[in-house]
């Protein structure tokens, strides 16, 4: 089957805040709003804007039962919390019944998906690419169930896939990091041009992040050295801290976090070492103020909200892929305002100006950001 690729203009439907992984506590949560959006300390990304009434021909919101299957836990201040924000907004706007199933192992992810299928939910959302194989295996057995998968593509008629141009947002993050490591007048920025990157699990979507990060950094400085590491987990902040401290010891001034709950430790390491980091998925700039240069926000909240809205309105498109790029507002950098406040007159405004220029060049097609194999608008 040829999959139809749908470009979605987020700005028309969503509010102006900005948002790989999966990680953070345990145990399933169920609600009409029983799964409350975590208070992601320091993160200011908002949930999607007010939704509309169900369109004629769609289901009434009260009749729609939605289950979100997470490959980690809520409370990660990142990817999973962003997804939950979108789901909670749908509870508020449409009165849906919502259940969240959390798990940290492949066995739990599959068991949770099968349990949701057996319980007869109208829509089951696989909140990360780790769920894709299980939807591919079990989805055909439940043809009347609608599925959505985020961060990858599943080619089934009852599945809507939602992917992001995380490579584009990461290009900007890499460029910002490469520019920042040249600012030796800033405290603890050394003479060596070395930056770091720490991911959670070693999965393809994180390689798409890294592909963009590397290209953006080398666009600024072809000779820059980039340190890369994977924690192998979404839920181990201590491991994230350990890997990040090791990169600082090897000369990195700034490290990008792409590790969900594990990333809490990455940001803590930046403060502990009096160094710098880049956040991911949600706005993490205030999580360790003065140590987070910016965050590469990925609007997972909008993805979750939009697919729920489509089921409520009767416009769900199984067999389609939505690809949310820089142009659609699917990814972006935060505005650097927290770091501006921390550094005062020392803040390097040229980093902001350059990143804005690069973003426009990406949108216009002047700069084409490479994808990891299997990713991109035509994947």
mmCIF file of C-alpha atoms in Angstrom:
data_model
loop_
_atom_site.group_PDB
_atom_site.id
_atom_site.type_symbol
_atom_site.label_atom_id
_atom_site.label_comp_id
_atom_site.label_asym_id
_atom_site.label_seq_id
_atom_site.Cartn_x
_atom_site.Cartn_y
_atom_site.Cartn_z
ATOM 1 C CA UNK A 1 0.000 0.000 0.000
ATOM 2 C CA UNK A 2 1.297 3.470 -0.843
ATOM 3 C CA UNK A 3 1.003 5.585 2.264
ATOM 4 C CA UNK A 4 -0.490 9.022 1.932
ATOM 5 C CA UNK A 5 1.735 11.695 3.495
ATOM 6 C CA UNK A 6 -0.213 14.511 5.121
ATOM 7 C CA UNK A 7 1.402 17.858 5.987
ATOM 8 C CA UNK A 8 -0.257 19.438 9.006
ATOM 9 C CA UNK A 9 -0.153 23.172 9.746
ATOM 10 C CA UNK A 10 0.139 23.113 13.510
ATOM 11 C CA UNK A 11 0.113 26.845 13.933
ATOM 12 C CA UNK A 12 -3.472 27.101 12.790
ATOM 13 C CA UNK A 13 -4.702 24.659 15.375
ATOM 14 C CA UNK A 14 -2.324 24.980 18.294
ATOM 15 C CA UNK A 15 -0.975 27.598 20.671
ATOM 16 C CA UNK A 16 2.442 29.143 20.454
ATOM 17 C CA UNK A 17 4.465 27.060 22.903
ATOM 18 C CA UNK A 18 7.127 24.648 21.591
ATOM 19 C CA UNK A 19 7.836 20.627 22.319
ATOM 20 C CA UNK A 20 12.632 10.146 20.811
ATOM 21 C CA UNK A 21 12.334 8.908 23.548
ATOM 22 C CA UNK A 22 10.177 7.651 26.440
ATOM 23 C CA UNK A 23 10.980 7.455 30.165
ATOM 24 C CA UNK A 24 10.148 8.669 34.111
ATOM 25 C CA UNK A 25 7.439 6.400 37.736
ATOM 26 C CA UNK A 26 5.340 3.363 37.150
ATOM 27 C CA UNK A 27 1.872 1.795 37.173
ATOM 28 C CA UNK A 28 -1.041 2.364 34.815
ATOM 29 C CA UNK A 29 -3.184 5.450 35.236
ATOM 30 C CA UNK A 30 -6.747 5.865 34.112
ATOM 31 C CA UNK A 31 -8.961 8.896 33.791
ATOM 32 C CA UNK A 32 -11.560 11.124 32.589
ATOM 33 C CA UNK A 33 -8.782 13.095 33.901
ATOM 34 C CA UNK A 34 -7.215 10.710 36.311
ATOM 35 C CA UNK A 35 -3.824 10.893 34.606
ATOM 36 C CA UNK A 36 -2.944 14.469 35.450
ATOM 37 C CA UNK A 37 -0.296 16.180 33.344
ATOM 38 C CA UNK A 38 2.920 16.186 35.379
ATOM 39 C CA UNK A 39 4.116 19.547 36.571
ATOM 40 C CA UNK A 40 7.365 19.229 34.538
ATOM 41 C CA UNK A 41 9.342 21.577 36.712
ATOM 42 C CA UNK A 42 10.970 24.298 34.710
ATOM 43 C CA UNK A 43 9.312 23.204 31.469
ATOM 44 C CA UNK A 44 6.898 25.761 30.133
ATOM 45 C CA UNK A 45 5.627 24.107 26.980
ATOM 46 C CA UNK A 46 1.853 24.319 26.965
ATOM 47 C CA UNK A 47 -0.672 21.802 25.787
ATOM 48 C CA UNK A 48 -2.487 22.377 22.500
ATOM 49 C CA UNK A 49 -4.973 25.180 22.180
ATOM 50 C CA UNK A 50 -8.696 24.857 22.670
ATOM 51 C CA UNK A 51 -10.319 22.253 20.469
ATOM 52 C CA UNK A 52 -13.621 22.503 18.697
ATOM 53 C CA UNK A 53 -16.849 20.584 18.970
ATOM 54 C CA UNK A 54 -17.176 17.180 17.370
ATOM 55 C CA UNK A 55 -18.092 17.508 13.707
ATOM 56 C CA UNK A 56 -21.311 16.069 12.369
ATOM 57 C CA UNK A 57 -20.784 12.421 11.550
ATOM 58 C CA UNK A 58 -18.059 11.962 14.163
ATOM 59 C CA UNK A 59 -18.311 10.261 17.528
ATOM 60 C CA UNK A 60 -19.417 12.184 20.575
ATOM 61 C CA UNK A 61 -16.394 12.908 22.740
ATOM 62 C CA UNK A 62 -17.905 11.142 25.750
ATOM 63 C CA UNK A 63 -18.104 7.898 23.746
ATOM 64 C CA UNK A 64 -14.454 7.898 22.683
ATOM 65 C CA UNK A 65 -12.152 5.684 24.756
ATOM 66 C CA UNK A 66 -8.430 6.288 24.313
ATOM 67 C CA UNK A 67 -5.449 4.373 25.672
ATOM 68 C CA UNK A 68 -1.874 5.661 25.423
ATOM 69 C CA UNK A 69 0.846 3.008 25.726
ATOM 70 C CA UNK A 70 4.155 4.479 26.906
ATOM 71 C CA UNK A 71 7.616 2.944 26.594
ATOM 72 C CA UNK A 72 8.682 4.428 29.881
ATOM 73 C CA UNK A 73 7.020 6.382 32.649
ATOM 74 C CA UNK A 74 5.315 9.703 33.120
ATOM 75 C CA UNK A 75 7.218 12.304 35.088
ATOM 76 C CA UNK A 76 10.186 12.352 32.699
ATOM 77 C CA UNK A 77 9.877 16.133 32.122
ATOM 78 C CA UNK A 78 10.342 15.351 28.440
ATOM 79 C CA UNK A 79 8.807 13.177 25.732
ATOM 80 C CA UNK A 80 6.226 11.210 27.738
ATOM 81 C CA UNK A 81 5.062 14.228 29.710
ATOM 82 C CA UNK A 82 4.622 16.105 26.443
ATOM 83 C CA UNK A 83 2.466 13.318 25.007
ATOM 84 C CA UNK A 84 0.402 13.234 28.204
ATOM 85 C CA UNK A 85 -0.144 16.991 28.031
ATOM 86 C CA UNK A 86 -1.794 16.556 24.642
ATOM 87 C CA UNK A 87 -3.917 13.658 25.884
ATOM 88 C CA UNK A 88 -5.011 15.598 28.977
ATOM 89 C CA UNK A 89 -5.964 18.549 26.804
ATOM 90 C CA UNK A 90 -8.158 16.187 24.783
ATOM 91 C CA UNK A 91 -9.820 15.066 28.031
ATOM 92 C CA UNK A 92 -10.596 18.702 28.805
ATOM 93 C CA UNK A 93 -11.793 19.613 25.322
ATOM 94 C CA UNK A 94 -13.669 16.480 24.262
ATOM 95 C CA UNK A 95 -14.566 14.592 27.455
ATOM 96 C CA UNK A 96 -12.846 11.427 26.280
ATOM 97 C CA UNK A 97 -12.076 8.517 28.583
ATOM 98 C CA UNK A 98 -8.294 8.207 28.884
ATOM 99 C CA UNK A 99 -6.057 5.436 30.160
ATOM 100 C CA UNK A 100 -2.254 5.587 30.316
ATOM 101 C CA UNK A 101 -0.204 2.384 30.454
ATOM 102 C CA UNK A 102 3.428 2.767 31.489
ATOM 103 C CA UNK A 103 6.229 0.234 31.225
ATOM 104 C CA UNK A 104 9.999 0.035 31.079
ATOM 105 C CA UNK A 105 10.638 -3.302 29.329
ATOM 106 C CA UNK A 106 9.748 -4.712 25.927
ATOM 107 C CA UNK A 107 7.656 -7.402 27.616
ATOM 108 C CA UNK A 108 5.605 -4.755 29.432
ATOM 109 C CA UNK A 109 5.141 -2.699 26.272
ATOM 110 C CA UNK A 110 3.719 -5.629 24.326
ATOM 111 C CA UNK A 111 1.573 -6.829 27.226
ATOM 112 C CA UNK A 112 0.137 -3.341 27.706
ATOM 113 C CA UNK A 113 -0.660 -3.013 24.010
ATOM 114 C CA UNK A 114 -2.422 -6.386 23.909
ATOM 115 C CA UNK A 115 -4.356 -5.554 27.088
ATOM 116 C CA UNK A 116 -5.529 -2.286 25.543
ATOM 117 C CA UNK A 117 -6.618 -4.139 22.393
ATOM 118 C CA UNK A 118 -8.574 -6.658 24.447
ATOM 119 C CA UNK A 119 -10.302 -3.889 26.405
ATOM 120 C CA UNK A 120 -11.776 -2.506 23.185
ATOM 121 C CA UNK A 121 -10.510 1.068 23.137
ATOM 122 C CA UNK A 122 -11.574 3.202 20.185
ATOM 123 C CA UNK A 123 -8.039 4.562 19.784
ATOM 124 C CA UNK A 124 -4.742 3.142 21.018
ATOM 125 C CA UNK A 125 -1.718 5.427 20.760
ATOM 126 C CA UNK A 126 1.746 3.878 20.735
ATOM 127 C CA UNK A 127 3.683 6.771 22.204
ATOM 128 C CA UNK A 128 7.046 5.923 20.655
ATOM 129 C CA UNK A 129 8.722 3.953 17.900
ATOM 130 C CA UNK A 130 9.437 1.142 20.378
ATOM 131 C CA UNK A 131 5.756 0.159 20.063
ATOM 132 C CA UNK A 132 5.755 -0.106 16.265
ATOM 133 C CA UNK A 133 6.625 -3.804 15.963
ATOM 134 C CA UNK A 134 3.869 -4.758 18.402
ATOM 135 C CA UNK A 135 1.270 -2.698 16.539
ATOM 136 C CA UNK A 136 2.422 -4.311 13.291
ATOM 137 C CA UNK A 137 2.026 -7.763 14.848
ATOM 138 C CA UNK A 138 -1.242 -7.303 16.724
ATOM 139 C CA UNK A 139 -2.987 -4.480 14.837
ATOM 140 C CA UNK A 140 -4.363 -6.723 12.053
ATOM 141 C CA UNK A 141 -6.117 -8.844 14.694
ATOM 142 C CA UNK A 142 -8.190 -5.814 15.748
ATOM 143 C CA UNK A 143 -9.337 -4.255 12.457
ATOM 144 C CA UNK A 144 -12.053 -2.189 14.154
ATOM 145 C CA UNK A 145 -9.578 -0.565 16.539
ATOM 146 C CA UNK A 146 -7.879 2.642 15.465
ATOM 147 C CA UNK A 147 -4.161 2.888 16.236
ATOM 148 C CA UNK A 148 -1.688 5.745 16.103
ATOM 149 C CA UNK A 149 2.079 5.489 16.395
ATOM 150 C CA UNK A 150 4.418 8.399 17.073
ATOM 151 C CA UNK A 151 7.978 8.737 15.782
ATOM 152 C CA UNK A 152 7.803 6.045 13.111
ATOM 153 C CA UNK A 153 5.612 4.535 10.398
ATOM 154 C CA UNK A 154 3.428 1.429 10.501
ATOM 155 C CA UNK A 155 1.898 0.446 7.175
ATOM 156 C CA UNK A 156 -1.568 -0.805 8.159
ATOM 157 C CA UNK A 157 -5.002 0.498 7.135
ATOM 158 C CA UNK A 158 -6.113 1.077 10.741
ATOM 159 C CA UNK A 159 -2.923 2.900 11.800
ATOM 160 C CA UNK A 160 -2.139 6.597 11.508
ATOM 161 C CA UNK A 161 1.578 7.339 11.782
ATOM 162 C CA UNK A 162 3.025 10.623 13.019
ATOM 163 C CA UNK A 163 6.678 11.517 12.497
ATOM 164 C CA UNK A 164 8.752 14.614 13.163
ATOM 165 C CA UNK A 165 11.666 16.315 11.447
ATOM 166 C CA UNK A 166 13.785 15.967 14.565
ATOM 167 C CA UNK A 167 16.798 16.114 12.254
ATOM 168 C CA UNK A 168 15.918 19.719 11.387
ATOM 169 C CA UNK A 169 15.498 20.829 14.991
ATOM 170 C CA UNK A 170 18.690 18.996 15.905
ATOM 171 C CA UNK A 171 20.564 20.745 13.079
ATOM 172 C CA UNK A 172 19.785 24.027 14.815
ATOM 173 C CA UNK A 173 20.791 22.579 18.188
ATOM 174 C CA UNK A 174 24.088 21.380 16.728
ATOM 175 C CA UNK A 175 24.750 24.764 15.183
ATOM 176 C CA UNK A 176 24.003 26.476 18.501
ATOM 177 C CA UNK A 177 26.333 24.102 20.351
ATOM 178 C CA UNK A 178 29.141 24.626 17.832
ATOM 179 C CA UNK A 179 28.827 28.392 18.122
ATOM 180 C CA UNK A 180 28.648 28.252 21.914
ATOM 181 C CA UNK A 181 31.832 26.210 22.295
ATOM 182 C CA UNK A 182 33.713 29.069 20.607
ATOM 183 C CA UNK A 183 32.671 31.564 23.304
ATOM 184 C CA UNK A 184 35.704 31.271 25.563
ATOM 185 C CA UNK A 185 34.764 34.479 27.385
ATOM 186 C CA UNK A 186 31.892 32.546 28.996
ATOM 187 C CA UNK A 187 32.679 30.757 32.253
ATOM 188 C CA UNK A 188 34.115 27.238 31.813
ATOM 189 C CA UNK A 189 34.051 27.278 28.007
ATOM 190 C CA UNK A 190 37.489 25.985 27.030
ATOM 191 C CA UNK A 191 39.680 26.572 23.990
ATOM 192 C CA UNK A 192 38.909 23.170 22.460
ATOM 193 C CA UNK A 193 35.973 22.942 20.088
ATOM 194 C CA UNK A 194 34.318 19.835 21.525
ATOM 195 C CA UNK A 195 30.599 19.227 22.057
ATOM 196 C CA UNK A 196 28.667 16.187 23.264
ATOM 197 C CA UNK A 197 25.454 14.266 22.679
ATOM 198 C CA UNK A 198 23.852 11.663 24.976
ATOM 199 C CA UNK A 199 20.878 9.556 23.862
ATOM 200 C CA UNK A 200 18.613 7.129 25.679
ATOM 201 C CA UNK A 201 18.080 3.869 23.810
ATOM 202 C CA UNK A 202 20.069 3.132 20.664
ATOM 203 C CA UNK A 203 17.142 3.175 18.226
ATOM 204 C CA UNK A 204 16.792 4.596 14.693
ATOM 205 C CA UNK A 205 14.875 7.746 15.613
ATOM 206 C CA UNK A 206 17.709 8.856 17.881
ATOM 207 C CA UNK A 207 20.127 8.411 15.005
ATOM 208 C CA UNK A 208 17.917 10.825 13.055
ATOM 209 C CA UNK A 209 18.397 13.314 15.898
ATOM 210 C CA UNK A 210 22.157 12.774 15.825
ATOM 211 C CA UNK A 211 22.366 13.043 12.021
ATOM 212 C CA UNK A 212 20.927 16.547 12.175
ATOM 213 C CA UNK A 213 22.981 17.533 15.229
ATOM 214 C CA UNK A 214 26.215 16.498 13.561
ATOM 215 C CA UNK A 215 25.352 18.224 10.285
ATOM 216 C CA UNK A 216 24.403 21.464 12.055
ATOM 217 C CA UNK A 217 27.559 21.492 14.151
ATOM 218 C CA UNK A 218 29.793 20.822 11.152
ATOM 219 C CA UNK A 219 27.965 23.431 9.081
ATOM 220 C CA UNK A 220 29.312 25.950 11.598
ATOM 221 C CA UNK A 221 32.691 24.299 12.191
ATOM 222 C CA UNK A 222 33.764 21.429 9.895
ATOM 223 C CA UNK A 223 36.565 20.497 12.295
ATOM 224 C CA UNK A 224 34.487 20.303 15.464
ATOM 225 C CA UNK A 225 34.738 17.143 17.593
ATOM 226 C CA UNK A 226 31.466 15.535 18.698
ATOM 227 C CA UNK A 227 31.292 12.986 21.512
ATOM 228 C CA UNK A 228 28.352 10.557 21.301
ATOM 229 C CA UNK A 229 26.981 8.060 23.838
ATOM 230 C CA UNK A 230 23.822 6.020 24.445
ATOM 231 C CA UNK A 231 22.605 5.172 27.943
ATOM 232 C CA UNK A 232 20.608 2.155 26.737
ATOM 233 C CA UNK A 233 17.599 3.238 28.800
ATOM 234 C CA UNK A 234 15.018 5.998 29.105
ATOM 235 C CA UNK A 235 14.730 5.748 32.891
ATOM 236 C CA UNK A 236 18.180 5.983 34.503
ATOM 237 C CA UNK A 237 19.166 9.567 35.410
ATOM 238 C CA UNK A 238 22.316 8.333 37.177
ATOM 239 C CA UNK A 239 23.526 6.743 33.933
ATOM 240 C CA UNK A 240 22.750 9.933 32.053
ATOM 241 C CA UNK A 241 24.740 11.956 34.569
ATOM 242 C CA UNK A 242 27.678 9.536 34.428
ATOM 243 C CA UNK A 243 27.910 9.663 30.632
ATOM 244 C CA UNK A 244 27.598 13.434 30.546
ATOM 245 C CA UNK A 245 30.232 14.029 33.215
ATOM 246 C CA UNK A 246 32.557 11.759 31.220
ATOM 247 C CA UNK A 247 32.056 13.930 28.128
ATOM 248 C CA UNK A 248 32.774 17.084 30.102
ATOM 249 C CA UNK A 249 35.969 15.445 31.359
ATOM 250 C CA UNK A 250 36.911 14.789 27.719
ATOM 251 C CA UNK A 251 36.644 18.487 26.952
ATOM 252 C CA UNK A 252 33.021 19.017 25.899
ATOM 253 C CA UNK A 253 31.595 22.396 26.910
ATOM 254 C CA UNK A 254 27.990 21.566 26.076
ATOM 255 C CA UNK A 255 26.051 18.284 25.717
ATOM 256 C CA UNK A 256 22.696 17.693 24.034
ATOM 257 C CA UNK A 257 20.187 15.606 25.968
ATOM 258 C CA UNK A 258 18.080 13.171 23.903
ATOM 259 C CA UNK A 259 17.256 10.701 26.645
ATOM 260 C CA UNK A 260 13.793 11.314 28.165
ATOM 261 C CA UNK A 261 13.854 10.437 31.896
ATOM 262 C CA UNK A 262 17.545 9.553 31.704
ATOM 263 C CA UNK A 263 18.063 13.125 30.562
ATOM 264 C CA UNK A 264 17.224 14.475 34.015
ATOM 265 C CA UNK A 265 20.715 13.315 34.966
ATOM 266 C CA UNK A 266 22.240 14.945 31.894
ATOM 267 C CA UNK A 267 20.940 18.332 32.965
ATOM 268 C CA UNK A 268 21.973 17.696 36.572
ATOM 269 C CA UNK A 269 25.491 16.933 35.319
ATOM 270 C CA UNK A 270 25.620 20.311 33.590
ATOM 271 C CA UNK A 271 24.921 22.051 36.880
ATOM 272 C CA UNK A 272 27.258 19.813 38.879
ATOM 273 C CA UNK A 273 30.165 20.360 36.480
ATOM 274 C CA UNK A 274 29.268 24.039 35.985
ATOM 275 C CA UNK A 275 28.993 23.312 32.269
ATOM 276 C CA UNK A 276 26.178 23.505 29.736
ATOM 277 C CA UNK A 277 23.498 21.372 28.074
ATOM 278 C CA UNK A 278 20.726 21.489 25.485
ATOM 279 C CA UNK A 279 17.274 20.175 26.425
ATOM 280 C CA UNK A 280 14.878 18.113 24.340
ATOM 281 C CA UNK A 281 11.169 17.553 23.596
ATOM 282 C CA UNK A 282 9.791 19.975 26.218
ATOM 283 C CA UNK A 283 11.191 23.387 27.139
ATOM 284 C CA UNK A 284 13.789 22.319 29.718
ATOM 285 C CA UNK A 285 15.590 25.667 29.910
ATOM 286 C CA UNK A 286 14.476 26.303 33.499
ATOM 287 C CA UNK A 287 15.212 22.799 34.768
ATOM 288 C CA UNK A 288 18.802 23.874 35.458
ATOM 289 C CA UNK A 289 18.692 27.629 34.761
ATOM 290 C CA UNK A 290 21.944 29.107 33.558
ATOM 291 C CA UNK A 291 23.164 25.708 32.393
ATOM 292 C CA UNK A 292 20.678 24.914 29.589
ATOM 293 C CA UNK A 293 21.441 27.011 26.515
ATOM 294 C CA UNK A 294 18.194 26.123 24.719
ATOM 295 C CA UNK A 295 15.904 23.144 24.133
ATOM 296 C CA UNK A 296 15.019 21.390 20.897
ATOM 297 C CA UNK A 297 11.270 21.218 21.344
ATOM 298 C CA UNK A 298 9.319 18.477 19.620
ATOM 299 C CA UNK A 299 5.532 18.914 19.645
ATOM 300 C CA UNK A 300 4.572 15.429 20.749
ATOM 301 C CA UNK A 301 1.678 17.013 22.655
ATOM 302 C CA UNK A 302 0.187 18.265 19.397
ATOM 303 C CA UNK A 303 0.629 14.901 17.702
ATOM 304 C CA UNK A 304 -1.280 13.138 20.457
ATOM 305 C CA UNK A 305 -3.993 15.782 20.619
ATOM 306 C CA UNK A 306 -4.540 15.940 16.864
ATOM 307 C CA UNK A 307 -5.013 12.213 16.422
ATOM 308 C CA UNK A 308 -7.504 12.077 19.303
ATOM 309 C CA UNK A 309 -9.360 15.031 17.814
ATOM 310 C CA UNK A 310 -9.558 13.209 14.471
ATOM 311 C CA UNK A 311 -11.250 10.219 16.107
ATOM 312 C CA UNK A 312 -13.691 12.472 17.966
ATOM 313 C CA UNK A 313 -14.500 14.332 14.736
ATOM 314 C CA UNK A 314 -14.678 11.247 12.525
ATOM 315 C CA UNK A 315 -11.726 12.344 10.375
ATOM 316 C CA UNK A 316 -9.158 9.719 11.420
ATOM 317 C CA UNK A 317 -7.041 8.644 8.428
ATOM 318 C CA UNK A 318 -5.766 5.123 8.767
ATOM 319 C CA UNK A 319 -2.946 4.282 6.390
ATOM 320 C CA UNK A 320 -1.621 7.857 6.417
ATOM 321 C CA UNK A 321 1.514 9.517 7.738
ATOM 322 C CA UNK A 322 1.692 13.034 9.138
ATOM 323 C CA UNK A 323 5.180 14.546 8.954
ATOM 324 C CA UNK A 324 5.697 17.576 11.173
ATOM 325 C CA UNK A 325 8.722 19.648 10.192
ATOM 326 C CA UNK A 326 10.225 23.018 11.076
ATOM 327 C CA UNK A 327 7.865 24.616 8.553
ATOM 328 C CA UNK A 328 4.766 23.183 10.242
ATOM 329 C CA UNK A 329 5.985 24.089 13.722
ATOM 330 C CA UNK A 330 6.573 20.452 14.639
ATOM 331 C CA UNK A 331 10.087 21.194 15.939
ATOM 332 C CA UNK A 332 11.915 24.343 17.045
ATOM 333 C CA UNK A 333 14.419 25.787 19.471
ATOM 334 C CA UNK A 334 13.298 27.715 22.533
ATOM 335 C CA UNK A 335 13.999 31.437 22.637
ATOM 336 C CA UNK A 336 17.203 31.330 24.765
ATOM 337 C CA UNK A 337 15.586 33.776 27.231
ATOM 338 C CA UNK A 338 16.564 31.845 30.371
ATOM 339 C CA UNK A 339 20.220 31.775 29.361
ATOM 340 C CA UNK A 340 20.020 35.422 28.321
ATOM 341 C CA UNK A 341 18.877 36.291 31.823
ATOM 342 C CA UNK A 342 21.624 34.169 33.397
ATOM 343 C CA UNK A 343 24.478 35.596 31.311
ATOM 344 C CA UNK A 344 23.239 39.165 30.995
ATOM 345 C CA UNK A 345 25.485 41.293 28.797
ATOM 346 C CA UNK A 346 27.734 38.283 28.214
ATOM 347 C CA UNK A 347 25.026 36.430 26.320
ATOM 348 C CA UNK A 348 26.123 35.763 22.704
ATOM 349 C CA UNK A 349 23.194 37.143 20.690
ATOM 350 C CA UNK A 350 24.895 36.047 17.467
ATOM 351 C CA UNK A 351 23.949 32.442 18.307
ATOM 352 C CA UNK A 352 20.255 33.354 18.292
ATOM 353 C CA UNK A 353 20.575 35.407 15.120
ATOM 354 C CA UNK A 354 22.472 32.660 13.305
ATOM 355 C CA UNK A 355 20.001 29.964 14.346
ATOM 356 C CA UNK A 356 17.099 32.087 13.127
ATOM 357 C CA UNK A 357 18.841 32.562 9.772
ATOM 358 C CA UNK A 358 19.551 28.837 9.497
ATOM 359 C CA UNK A 359 15.930 28.001 10.309
ATOM 360 C CA UNK A 360 14.752 30.196 7.438
ATOM 361 C CA UNK A 361 17.237 28.562 5.075
ATOM 362 C CA UNK A 362 15.950 25.124 6.062
ATOM 363 C CA UNK A 363 12.345 26.200 5.517
ATOM 364 C CA UNK A 364 13.170 27.666 2.105
ATOM 365 C CA UNK A 365 15.098 24.591 1.020
ATOM 366 C CA UNK A 366 18.421 26.405 0.746
ATOM 367 C CA UNK A 367 19.744 24.044 3.420
ATOM 368 C CA UNK A 368 18.657 20.414 3.131
ATOM 369 C CA UNK A 369 19.109 18.555 6.389
ATOM 370 C CA UNK A 370 20.050 14.924 5.978
ATOM 371 C CA UNK A 371 17.946 12.123 7.465
ATOM 372 C CA UNK A 372 18.994 8.849 8.961
ATOM 373 C CA UNK A 373 17.975 5.914 6.765
ATOM 374 C CA UNK A 374 14.225 5.305 6.924
ATOM 375 C CA UNK A 375 13.275 8.816 8.062
ATOM 376 C CA UNK A 376 12.024 11.901 6.271
ATOM 377 C CA UNK A 377 8.787 13.039 4.609
ATOM 378 C CA UNK A 378 8.775 10.202 2.071
ATOM 379 C CA UNK A 379 9.889 7.428 4.422
#
